Short mmCIF file of N, CA, C and O in Angstrom, two decimals:
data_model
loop_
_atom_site.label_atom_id
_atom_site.label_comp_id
_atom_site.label_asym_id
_atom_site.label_seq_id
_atom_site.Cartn_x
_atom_site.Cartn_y
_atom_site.Cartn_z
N UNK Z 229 -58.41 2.51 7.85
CA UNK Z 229 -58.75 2.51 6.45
C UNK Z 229 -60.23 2.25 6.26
O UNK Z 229 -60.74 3.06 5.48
N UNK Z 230 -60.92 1.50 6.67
CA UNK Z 230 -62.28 1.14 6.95
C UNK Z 230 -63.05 2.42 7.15
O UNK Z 230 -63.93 2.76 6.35
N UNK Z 231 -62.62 3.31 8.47
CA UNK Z 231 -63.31 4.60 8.07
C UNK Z 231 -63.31 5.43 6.91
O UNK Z 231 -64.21 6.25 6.67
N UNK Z 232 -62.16 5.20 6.11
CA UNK Z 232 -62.04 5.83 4.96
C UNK Z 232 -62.27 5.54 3.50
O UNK Z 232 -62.26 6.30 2.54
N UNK Z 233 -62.43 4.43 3.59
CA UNK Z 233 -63.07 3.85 2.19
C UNK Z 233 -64.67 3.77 1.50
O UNK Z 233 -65.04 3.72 0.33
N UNK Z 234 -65.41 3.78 2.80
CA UNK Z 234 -66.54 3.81 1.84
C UNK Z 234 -66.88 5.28 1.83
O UNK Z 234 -67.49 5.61 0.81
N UNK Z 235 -66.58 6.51 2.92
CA UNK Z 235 -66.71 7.84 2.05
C UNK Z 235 -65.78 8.50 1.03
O UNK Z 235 -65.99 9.64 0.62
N UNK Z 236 -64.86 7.82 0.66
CA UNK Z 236 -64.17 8.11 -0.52
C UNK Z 236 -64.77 7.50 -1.65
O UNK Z 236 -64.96 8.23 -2.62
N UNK Z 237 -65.24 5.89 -1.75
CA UNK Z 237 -66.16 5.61 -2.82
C UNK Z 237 -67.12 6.14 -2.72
O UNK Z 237 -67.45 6.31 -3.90
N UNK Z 238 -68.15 6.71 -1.89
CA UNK Z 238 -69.40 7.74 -2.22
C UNK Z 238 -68.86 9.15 -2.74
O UNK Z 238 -69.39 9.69 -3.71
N UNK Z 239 -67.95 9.63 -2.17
CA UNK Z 239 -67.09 10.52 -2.60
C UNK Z 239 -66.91 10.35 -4.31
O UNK Z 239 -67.79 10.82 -5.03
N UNK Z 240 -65.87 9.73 -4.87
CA UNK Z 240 -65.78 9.34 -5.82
C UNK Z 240 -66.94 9.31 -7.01
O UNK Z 240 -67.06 9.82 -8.12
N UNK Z 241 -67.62 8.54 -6.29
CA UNK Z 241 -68.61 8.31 -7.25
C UNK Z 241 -69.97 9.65 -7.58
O UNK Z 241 -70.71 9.63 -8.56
N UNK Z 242 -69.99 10.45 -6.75
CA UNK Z 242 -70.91 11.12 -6.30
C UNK Z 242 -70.14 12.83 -7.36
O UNK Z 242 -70.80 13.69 -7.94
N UNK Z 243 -68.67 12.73 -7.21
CA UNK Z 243 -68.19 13.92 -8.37
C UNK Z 243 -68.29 13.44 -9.88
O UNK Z 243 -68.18 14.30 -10.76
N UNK Z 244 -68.52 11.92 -10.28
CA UNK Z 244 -67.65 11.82 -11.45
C UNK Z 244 -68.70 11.69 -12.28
O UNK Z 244 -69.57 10.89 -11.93
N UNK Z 245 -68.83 12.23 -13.21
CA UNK Z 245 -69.39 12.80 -14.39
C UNK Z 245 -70.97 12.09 -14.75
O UNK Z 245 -70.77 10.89 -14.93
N UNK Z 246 -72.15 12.35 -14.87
CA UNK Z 246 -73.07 11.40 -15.47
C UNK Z 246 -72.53 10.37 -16.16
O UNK Z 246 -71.74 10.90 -16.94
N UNK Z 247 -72.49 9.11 -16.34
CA UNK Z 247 -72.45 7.86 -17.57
C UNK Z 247 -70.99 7.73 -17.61
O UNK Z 247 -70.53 7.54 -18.73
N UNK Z 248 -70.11 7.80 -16.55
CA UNK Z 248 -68.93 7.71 -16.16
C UNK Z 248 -68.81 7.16 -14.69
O UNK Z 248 -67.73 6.79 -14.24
N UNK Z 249 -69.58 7.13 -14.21
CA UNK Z 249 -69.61 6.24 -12.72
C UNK Z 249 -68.59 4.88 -12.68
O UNK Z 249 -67.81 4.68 -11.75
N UNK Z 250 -68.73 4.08 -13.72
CA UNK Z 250 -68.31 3.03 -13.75
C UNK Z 250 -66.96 3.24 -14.01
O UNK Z 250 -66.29 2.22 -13.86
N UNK Z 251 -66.28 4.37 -14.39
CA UNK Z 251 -64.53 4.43 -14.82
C UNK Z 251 -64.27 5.26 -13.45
O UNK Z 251 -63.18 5.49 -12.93
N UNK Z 252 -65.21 5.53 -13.14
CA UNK Z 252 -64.09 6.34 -11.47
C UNK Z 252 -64.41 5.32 -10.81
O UNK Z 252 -63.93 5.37 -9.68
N UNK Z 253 -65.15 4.19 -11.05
CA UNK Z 253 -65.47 2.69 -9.66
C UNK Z 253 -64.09 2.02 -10.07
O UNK Z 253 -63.32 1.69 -9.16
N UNK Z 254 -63.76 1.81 -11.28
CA UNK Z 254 -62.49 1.15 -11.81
C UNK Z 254 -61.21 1.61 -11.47
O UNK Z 254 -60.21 0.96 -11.16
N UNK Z 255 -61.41 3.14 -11.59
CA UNK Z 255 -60.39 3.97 -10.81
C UNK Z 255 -60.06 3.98 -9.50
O UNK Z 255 -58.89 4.26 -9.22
N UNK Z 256 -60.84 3.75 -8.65
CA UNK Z 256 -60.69 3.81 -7.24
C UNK Z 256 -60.51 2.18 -7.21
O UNK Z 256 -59.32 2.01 -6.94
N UNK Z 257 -60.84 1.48 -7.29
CA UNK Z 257 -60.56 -0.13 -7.27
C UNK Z 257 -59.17 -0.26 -7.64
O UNK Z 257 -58.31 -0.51 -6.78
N UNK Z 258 -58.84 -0.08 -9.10
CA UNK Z 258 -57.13 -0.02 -9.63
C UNK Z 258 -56.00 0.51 -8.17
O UNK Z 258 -55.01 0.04 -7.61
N UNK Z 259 -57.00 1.98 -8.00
CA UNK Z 259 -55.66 2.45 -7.08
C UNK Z 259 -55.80 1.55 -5.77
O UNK Z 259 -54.71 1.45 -5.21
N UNK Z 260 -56.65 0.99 -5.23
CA UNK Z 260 -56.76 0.44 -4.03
C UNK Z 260 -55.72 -0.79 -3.99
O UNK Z 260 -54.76 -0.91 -3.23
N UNK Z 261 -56.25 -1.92 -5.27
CA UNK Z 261 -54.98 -2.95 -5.06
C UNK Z 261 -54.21 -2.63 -5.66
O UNK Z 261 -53.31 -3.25 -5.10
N UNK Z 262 -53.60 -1.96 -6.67
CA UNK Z 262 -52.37 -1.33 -6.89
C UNK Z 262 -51.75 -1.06 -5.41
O UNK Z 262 -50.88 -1.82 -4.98
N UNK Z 263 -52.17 -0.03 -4.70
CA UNK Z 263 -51.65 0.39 -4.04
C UNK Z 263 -51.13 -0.34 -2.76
O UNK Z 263 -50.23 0.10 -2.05
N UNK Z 264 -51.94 -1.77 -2.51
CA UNK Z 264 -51.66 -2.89 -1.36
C UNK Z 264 -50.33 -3.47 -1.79
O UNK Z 264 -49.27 -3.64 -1.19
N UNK Z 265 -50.86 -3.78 -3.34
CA UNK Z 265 -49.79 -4.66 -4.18
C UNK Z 265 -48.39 -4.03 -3.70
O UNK Z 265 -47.49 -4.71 -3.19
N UNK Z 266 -48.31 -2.40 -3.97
CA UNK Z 266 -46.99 -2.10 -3.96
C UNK Z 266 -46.59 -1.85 -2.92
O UNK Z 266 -45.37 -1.71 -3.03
N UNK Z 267 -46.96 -1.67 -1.75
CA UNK Z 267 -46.91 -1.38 -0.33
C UNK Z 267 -46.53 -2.76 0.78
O UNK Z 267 -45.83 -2.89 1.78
N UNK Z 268 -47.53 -3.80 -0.15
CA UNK Z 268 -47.13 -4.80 0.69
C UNK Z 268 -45.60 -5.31 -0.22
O UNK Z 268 -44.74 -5.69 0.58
N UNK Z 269 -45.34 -5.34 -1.04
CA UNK Z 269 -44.24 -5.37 -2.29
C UNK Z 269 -42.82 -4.56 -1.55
O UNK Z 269 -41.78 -5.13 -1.24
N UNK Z 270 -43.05 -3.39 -1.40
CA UNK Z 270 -41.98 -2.46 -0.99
C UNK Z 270 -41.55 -3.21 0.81
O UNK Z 270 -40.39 -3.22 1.24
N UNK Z 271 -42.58 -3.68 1.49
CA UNK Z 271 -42.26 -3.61 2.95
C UNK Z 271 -41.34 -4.88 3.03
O UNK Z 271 -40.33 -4.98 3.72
N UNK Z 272 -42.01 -6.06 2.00
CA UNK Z 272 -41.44 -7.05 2.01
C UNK Z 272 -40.12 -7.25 1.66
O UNK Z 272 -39.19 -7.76 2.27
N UNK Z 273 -40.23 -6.57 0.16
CA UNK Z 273 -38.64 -6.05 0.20
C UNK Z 273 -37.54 -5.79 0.80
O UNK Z 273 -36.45 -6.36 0.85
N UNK Z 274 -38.04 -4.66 1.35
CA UNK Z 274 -36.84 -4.24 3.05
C UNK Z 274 -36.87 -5.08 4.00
O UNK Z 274 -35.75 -5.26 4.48
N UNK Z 275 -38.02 -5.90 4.67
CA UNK Z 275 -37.79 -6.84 5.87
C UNK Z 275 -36.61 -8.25 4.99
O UNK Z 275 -35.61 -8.68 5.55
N UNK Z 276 -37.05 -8.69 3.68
CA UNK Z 276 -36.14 -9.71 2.93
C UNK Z 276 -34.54 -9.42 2.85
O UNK Z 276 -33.51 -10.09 2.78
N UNK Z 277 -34.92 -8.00 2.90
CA UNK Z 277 -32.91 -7.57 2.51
C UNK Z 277 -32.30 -8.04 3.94
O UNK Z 277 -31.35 -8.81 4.05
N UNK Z 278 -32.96 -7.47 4.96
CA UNK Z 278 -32.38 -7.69 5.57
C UNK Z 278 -32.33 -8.95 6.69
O UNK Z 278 -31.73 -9.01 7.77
N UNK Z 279 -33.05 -9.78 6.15
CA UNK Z 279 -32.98 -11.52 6.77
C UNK Z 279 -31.69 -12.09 7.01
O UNK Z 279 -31.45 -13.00 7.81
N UNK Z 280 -30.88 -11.51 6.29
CA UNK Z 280 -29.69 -11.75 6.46
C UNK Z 280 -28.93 -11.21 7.45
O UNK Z 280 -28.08 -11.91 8.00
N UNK Z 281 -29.10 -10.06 7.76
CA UNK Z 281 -28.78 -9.29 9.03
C UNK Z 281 -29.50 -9.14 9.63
O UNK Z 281 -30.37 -10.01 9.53
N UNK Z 282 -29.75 -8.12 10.59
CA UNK Z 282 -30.71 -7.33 11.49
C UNK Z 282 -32.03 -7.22 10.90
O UNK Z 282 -32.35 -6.50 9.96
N UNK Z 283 -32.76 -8.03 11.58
CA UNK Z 283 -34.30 -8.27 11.08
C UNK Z 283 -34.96 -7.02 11.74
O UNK Z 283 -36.11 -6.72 11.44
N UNK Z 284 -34.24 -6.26 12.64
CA UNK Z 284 -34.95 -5.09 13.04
C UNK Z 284 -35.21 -4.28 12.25
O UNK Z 284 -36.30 -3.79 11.97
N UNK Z 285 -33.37 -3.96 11.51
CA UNK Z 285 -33.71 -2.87 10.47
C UNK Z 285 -34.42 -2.86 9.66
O UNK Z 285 -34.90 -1.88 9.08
N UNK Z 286 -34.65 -4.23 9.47
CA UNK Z 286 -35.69 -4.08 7.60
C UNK Z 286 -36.85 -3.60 8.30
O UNK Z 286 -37.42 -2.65 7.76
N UNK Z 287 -37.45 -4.12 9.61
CA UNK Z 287 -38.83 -3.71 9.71
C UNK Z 287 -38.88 -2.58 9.79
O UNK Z 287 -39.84 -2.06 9.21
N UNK Z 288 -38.00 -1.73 10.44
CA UNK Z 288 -37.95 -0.24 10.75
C UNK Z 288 -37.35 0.44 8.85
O UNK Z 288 -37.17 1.64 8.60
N UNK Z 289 -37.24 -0.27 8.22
CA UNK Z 289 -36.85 0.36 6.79
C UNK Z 289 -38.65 -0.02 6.13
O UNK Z 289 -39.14 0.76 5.30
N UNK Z 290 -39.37 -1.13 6.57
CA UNK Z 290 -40.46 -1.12 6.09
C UNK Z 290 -41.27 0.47 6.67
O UNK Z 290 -41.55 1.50 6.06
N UNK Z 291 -41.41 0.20 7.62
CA UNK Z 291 -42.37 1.44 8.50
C UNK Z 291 -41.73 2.54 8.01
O UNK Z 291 -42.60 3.24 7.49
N UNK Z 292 -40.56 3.11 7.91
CA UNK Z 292 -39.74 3.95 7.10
C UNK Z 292 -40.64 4.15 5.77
O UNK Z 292 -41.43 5.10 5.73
N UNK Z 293 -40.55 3.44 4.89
CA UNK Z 293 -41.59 3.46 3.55
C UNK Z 293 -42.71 3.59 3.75
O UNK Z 293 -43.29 4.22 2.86
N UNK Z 294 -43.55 3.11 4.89
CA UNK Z 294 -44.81 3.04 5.46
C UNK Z 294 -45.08 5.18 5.31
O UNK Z 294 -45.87 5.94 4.75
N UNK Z 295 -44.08 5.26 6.04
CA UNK Z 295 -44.32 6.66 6.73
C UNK Z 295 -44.03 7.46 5.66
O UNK Z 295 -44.92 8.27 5.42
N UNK Z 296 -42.89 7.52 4.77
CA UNK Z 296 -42.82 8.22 3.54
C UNK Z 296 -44.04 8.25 2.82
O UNK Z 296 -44.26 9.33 2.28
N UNK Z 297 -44.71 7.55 2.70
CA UNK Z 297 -45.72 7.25 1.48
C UNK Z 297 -46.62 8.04 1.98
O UNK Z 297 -47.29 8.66 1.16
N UNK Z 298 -46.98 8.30 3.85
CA UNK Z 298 -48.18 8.90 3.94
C UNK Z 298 -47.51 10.23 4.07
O UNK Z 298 -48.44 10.90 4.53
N UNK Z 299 -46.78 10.80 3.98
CA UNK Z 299 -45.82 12.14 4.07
C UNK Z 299 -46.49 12.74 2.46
O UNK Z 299 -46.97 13.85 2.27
N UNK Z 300 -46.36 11.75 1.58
CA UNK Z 300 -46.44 12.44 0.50
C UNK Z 300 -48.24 12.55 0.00
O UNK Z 300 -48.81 13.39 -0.70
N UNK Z 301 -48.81 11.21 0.79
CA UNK Z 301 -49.79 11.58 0.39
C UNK Z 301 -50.86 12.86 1.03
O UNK Z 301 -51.92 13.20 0.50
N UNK Z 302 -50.06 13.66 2.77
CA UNK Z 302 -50.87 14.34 2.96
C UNK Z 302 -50.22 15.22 2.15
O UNK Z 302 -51.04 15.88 1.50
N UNK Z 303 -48.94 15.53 1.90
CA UNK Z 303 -49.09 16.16 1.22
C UNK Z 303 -49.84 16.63 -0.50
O UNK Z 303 -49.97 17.76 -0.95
N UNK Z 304 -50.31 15.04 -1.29
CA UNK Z 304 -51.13 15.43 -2.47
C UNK Z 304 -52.78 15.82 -1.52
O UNK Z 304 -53.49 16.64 -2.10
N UNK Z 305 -53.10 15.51 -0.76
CA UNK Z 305 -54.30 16.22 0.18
C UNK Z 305 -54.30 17.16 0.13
O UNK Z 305 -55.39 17.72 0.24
N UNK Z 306 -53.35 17.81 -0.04
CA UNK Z 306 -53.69 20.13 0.26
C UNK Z 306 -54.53 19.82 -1.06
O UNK Z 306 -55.75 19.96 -0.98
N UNK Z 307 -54.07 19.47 -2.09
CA UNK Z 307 -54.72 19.55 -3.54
C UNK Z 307 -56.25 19.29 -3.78
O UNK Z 307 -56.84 19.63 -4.80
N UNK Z 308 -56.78 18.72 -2.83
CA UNK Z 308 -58.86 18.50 -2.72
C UNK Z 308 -59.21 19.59 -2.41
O UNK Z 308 -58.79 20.50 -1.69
N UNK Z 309 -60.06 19.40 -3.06
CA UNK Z 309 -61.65 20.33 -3.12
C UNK Z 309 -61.77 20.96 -1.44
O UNK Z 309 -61.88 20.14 -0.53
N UNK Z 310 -61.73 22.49 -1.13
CA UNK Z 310 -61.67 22.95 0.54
C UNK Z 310 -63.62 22.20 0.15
O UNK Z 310 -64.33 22.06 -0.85
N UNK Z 311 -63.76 21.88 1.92
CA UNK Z 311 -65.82 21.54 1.69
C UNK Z 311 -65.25 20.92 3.51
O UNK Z 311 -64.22 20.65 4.13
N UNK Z 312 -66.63 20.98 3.69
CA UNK Z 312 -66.67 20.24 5.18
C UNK Z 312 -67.87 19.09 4.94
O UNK Z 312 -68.90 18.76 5.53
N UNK Z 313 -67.20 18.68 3.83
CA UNK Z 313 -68.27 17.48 3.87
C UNK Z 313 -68.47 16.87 2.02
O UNK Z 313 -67.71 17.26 1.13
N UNK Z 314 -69.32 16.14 1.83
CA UNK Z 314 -69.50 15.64 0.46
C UNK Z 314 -70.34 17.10 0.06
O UNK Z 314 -70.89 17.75 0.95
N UNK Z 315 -70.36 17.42 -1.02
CA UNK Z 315 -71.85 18.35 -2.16
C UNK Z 315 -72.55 17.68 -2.28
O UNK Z 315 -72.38 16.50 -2.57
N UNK Z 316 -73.63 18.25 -2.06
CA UNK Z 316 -74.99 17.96 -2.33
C UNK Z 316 -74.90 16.93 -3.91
O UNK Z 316 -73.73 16.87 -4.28
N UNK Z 317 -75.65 16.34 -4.66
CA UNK Z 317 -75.36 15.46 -5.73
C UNK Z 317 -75.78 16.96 -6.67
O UNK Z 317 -76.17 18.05 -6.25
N UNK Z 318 -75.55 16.57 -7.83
CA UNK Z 318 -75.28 17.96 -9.05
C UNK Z 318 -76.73 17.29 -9.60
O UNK Z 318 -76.70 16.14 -10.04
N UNK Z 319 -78.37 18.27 -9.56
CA UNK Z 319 -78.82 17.68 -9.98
C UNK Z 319 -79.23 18.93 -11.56
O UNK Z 319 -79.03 20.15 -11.55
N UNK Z 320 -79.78 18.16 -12.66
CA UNK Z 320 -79.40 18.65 -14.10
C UNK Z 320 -81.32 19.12 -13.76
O UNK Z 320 -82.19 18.39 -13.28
N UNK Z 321 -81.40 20.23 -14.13
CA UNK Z 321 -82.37 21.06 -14.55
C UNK Z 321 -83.15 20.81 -15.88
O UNK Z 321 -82.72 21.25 -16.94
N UNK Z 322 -84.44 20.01 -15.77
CA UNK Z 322 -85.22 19.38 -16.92
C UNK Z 322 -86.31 20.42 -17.21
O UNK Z 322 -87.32 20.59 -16.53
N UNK Z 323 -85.96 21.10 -18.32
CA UNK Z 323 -86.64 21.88 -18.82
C UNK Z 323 -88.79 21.41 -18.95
O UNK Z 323 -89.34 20.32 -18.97
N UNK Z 324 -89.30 22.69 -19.00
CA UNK Z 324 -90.78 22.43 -18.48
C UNK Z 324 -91.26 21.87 -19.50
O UNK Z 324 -90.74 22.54 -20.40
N UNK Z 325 -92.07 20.92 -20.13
CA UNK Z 325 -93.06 20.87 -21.30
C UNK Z 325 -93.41 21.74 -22.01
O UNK Z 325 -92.40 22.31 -21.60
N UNK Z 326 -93.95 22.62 -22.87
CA UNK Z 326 -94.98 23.20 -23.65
C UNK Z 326 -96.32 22.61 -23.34
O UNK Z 326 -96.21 21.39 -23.19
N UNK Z 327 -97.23 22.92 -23.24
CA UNK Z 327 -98.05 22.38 -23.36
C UNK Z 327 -99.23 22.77 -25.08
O UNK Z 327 -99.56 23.92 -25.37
N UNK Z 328 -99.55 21.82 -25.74
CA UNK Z 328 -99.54 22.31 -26.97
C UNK Z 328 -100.95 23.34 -26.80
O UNK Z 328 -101.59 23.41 -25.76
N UNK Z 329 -101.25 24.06 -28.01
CA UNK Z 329 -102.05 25.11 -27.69
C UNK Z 329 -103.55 23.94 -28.05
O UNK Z 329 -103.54 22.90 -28.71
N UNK Z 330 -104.72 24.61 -27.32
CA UNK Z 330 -105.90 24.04 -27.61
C UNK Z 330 -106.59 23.82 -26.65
O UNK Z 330 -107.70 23.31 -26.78
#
């Protein structure tokens, strides 16, 4: 994950709109602990059910969820931008002066 987080926040930040930087930093932050929250939430779940029985199964029902989740997320991956790399930054074209006559 470490390899993947800070070029997804340059990533991130580097598509999202002039004077909007700060709602895709919020965005990528939200989904990050959201996403621990519910992951570590879901694993715990299944290892708890089954404390009562076979402490194997829950772990193998955690990693089970582990593995679903990244199933689906390569699959939302086909959906990015094809590139072999970040774009160049989008830079905005500042029109020339006039220079006044005289």
């Amino acid at each position: 994950m470490g390899l993947a987080y800070a070029p997804l926040s340059l990533m991130m930040l580097q598509k999202a709109l002039p004077g909007q930087e700060g709602q895709a930093s919020a965005s990528l932050n939200l989904a990050d602990v959201l996403g621990t929250a519910i992951g570590i939430g879901a694993g715990g779940a299944a290892v708890a059910a089954a404390a009562c029985g076979d402490l194997r199964l829950g772990i193998t029902a955690a990693l089970a969820i582990a593995a679903a989740v990244g199933v689906v997320a390569l699959a939302f991956a086909g959906r990015l931008p094809a590139g072999r790399g970040s774009a160049p930054p989008v830079t905005q074209q500042v029109p020339a002066r006039a220079e006044p006559p005289g």
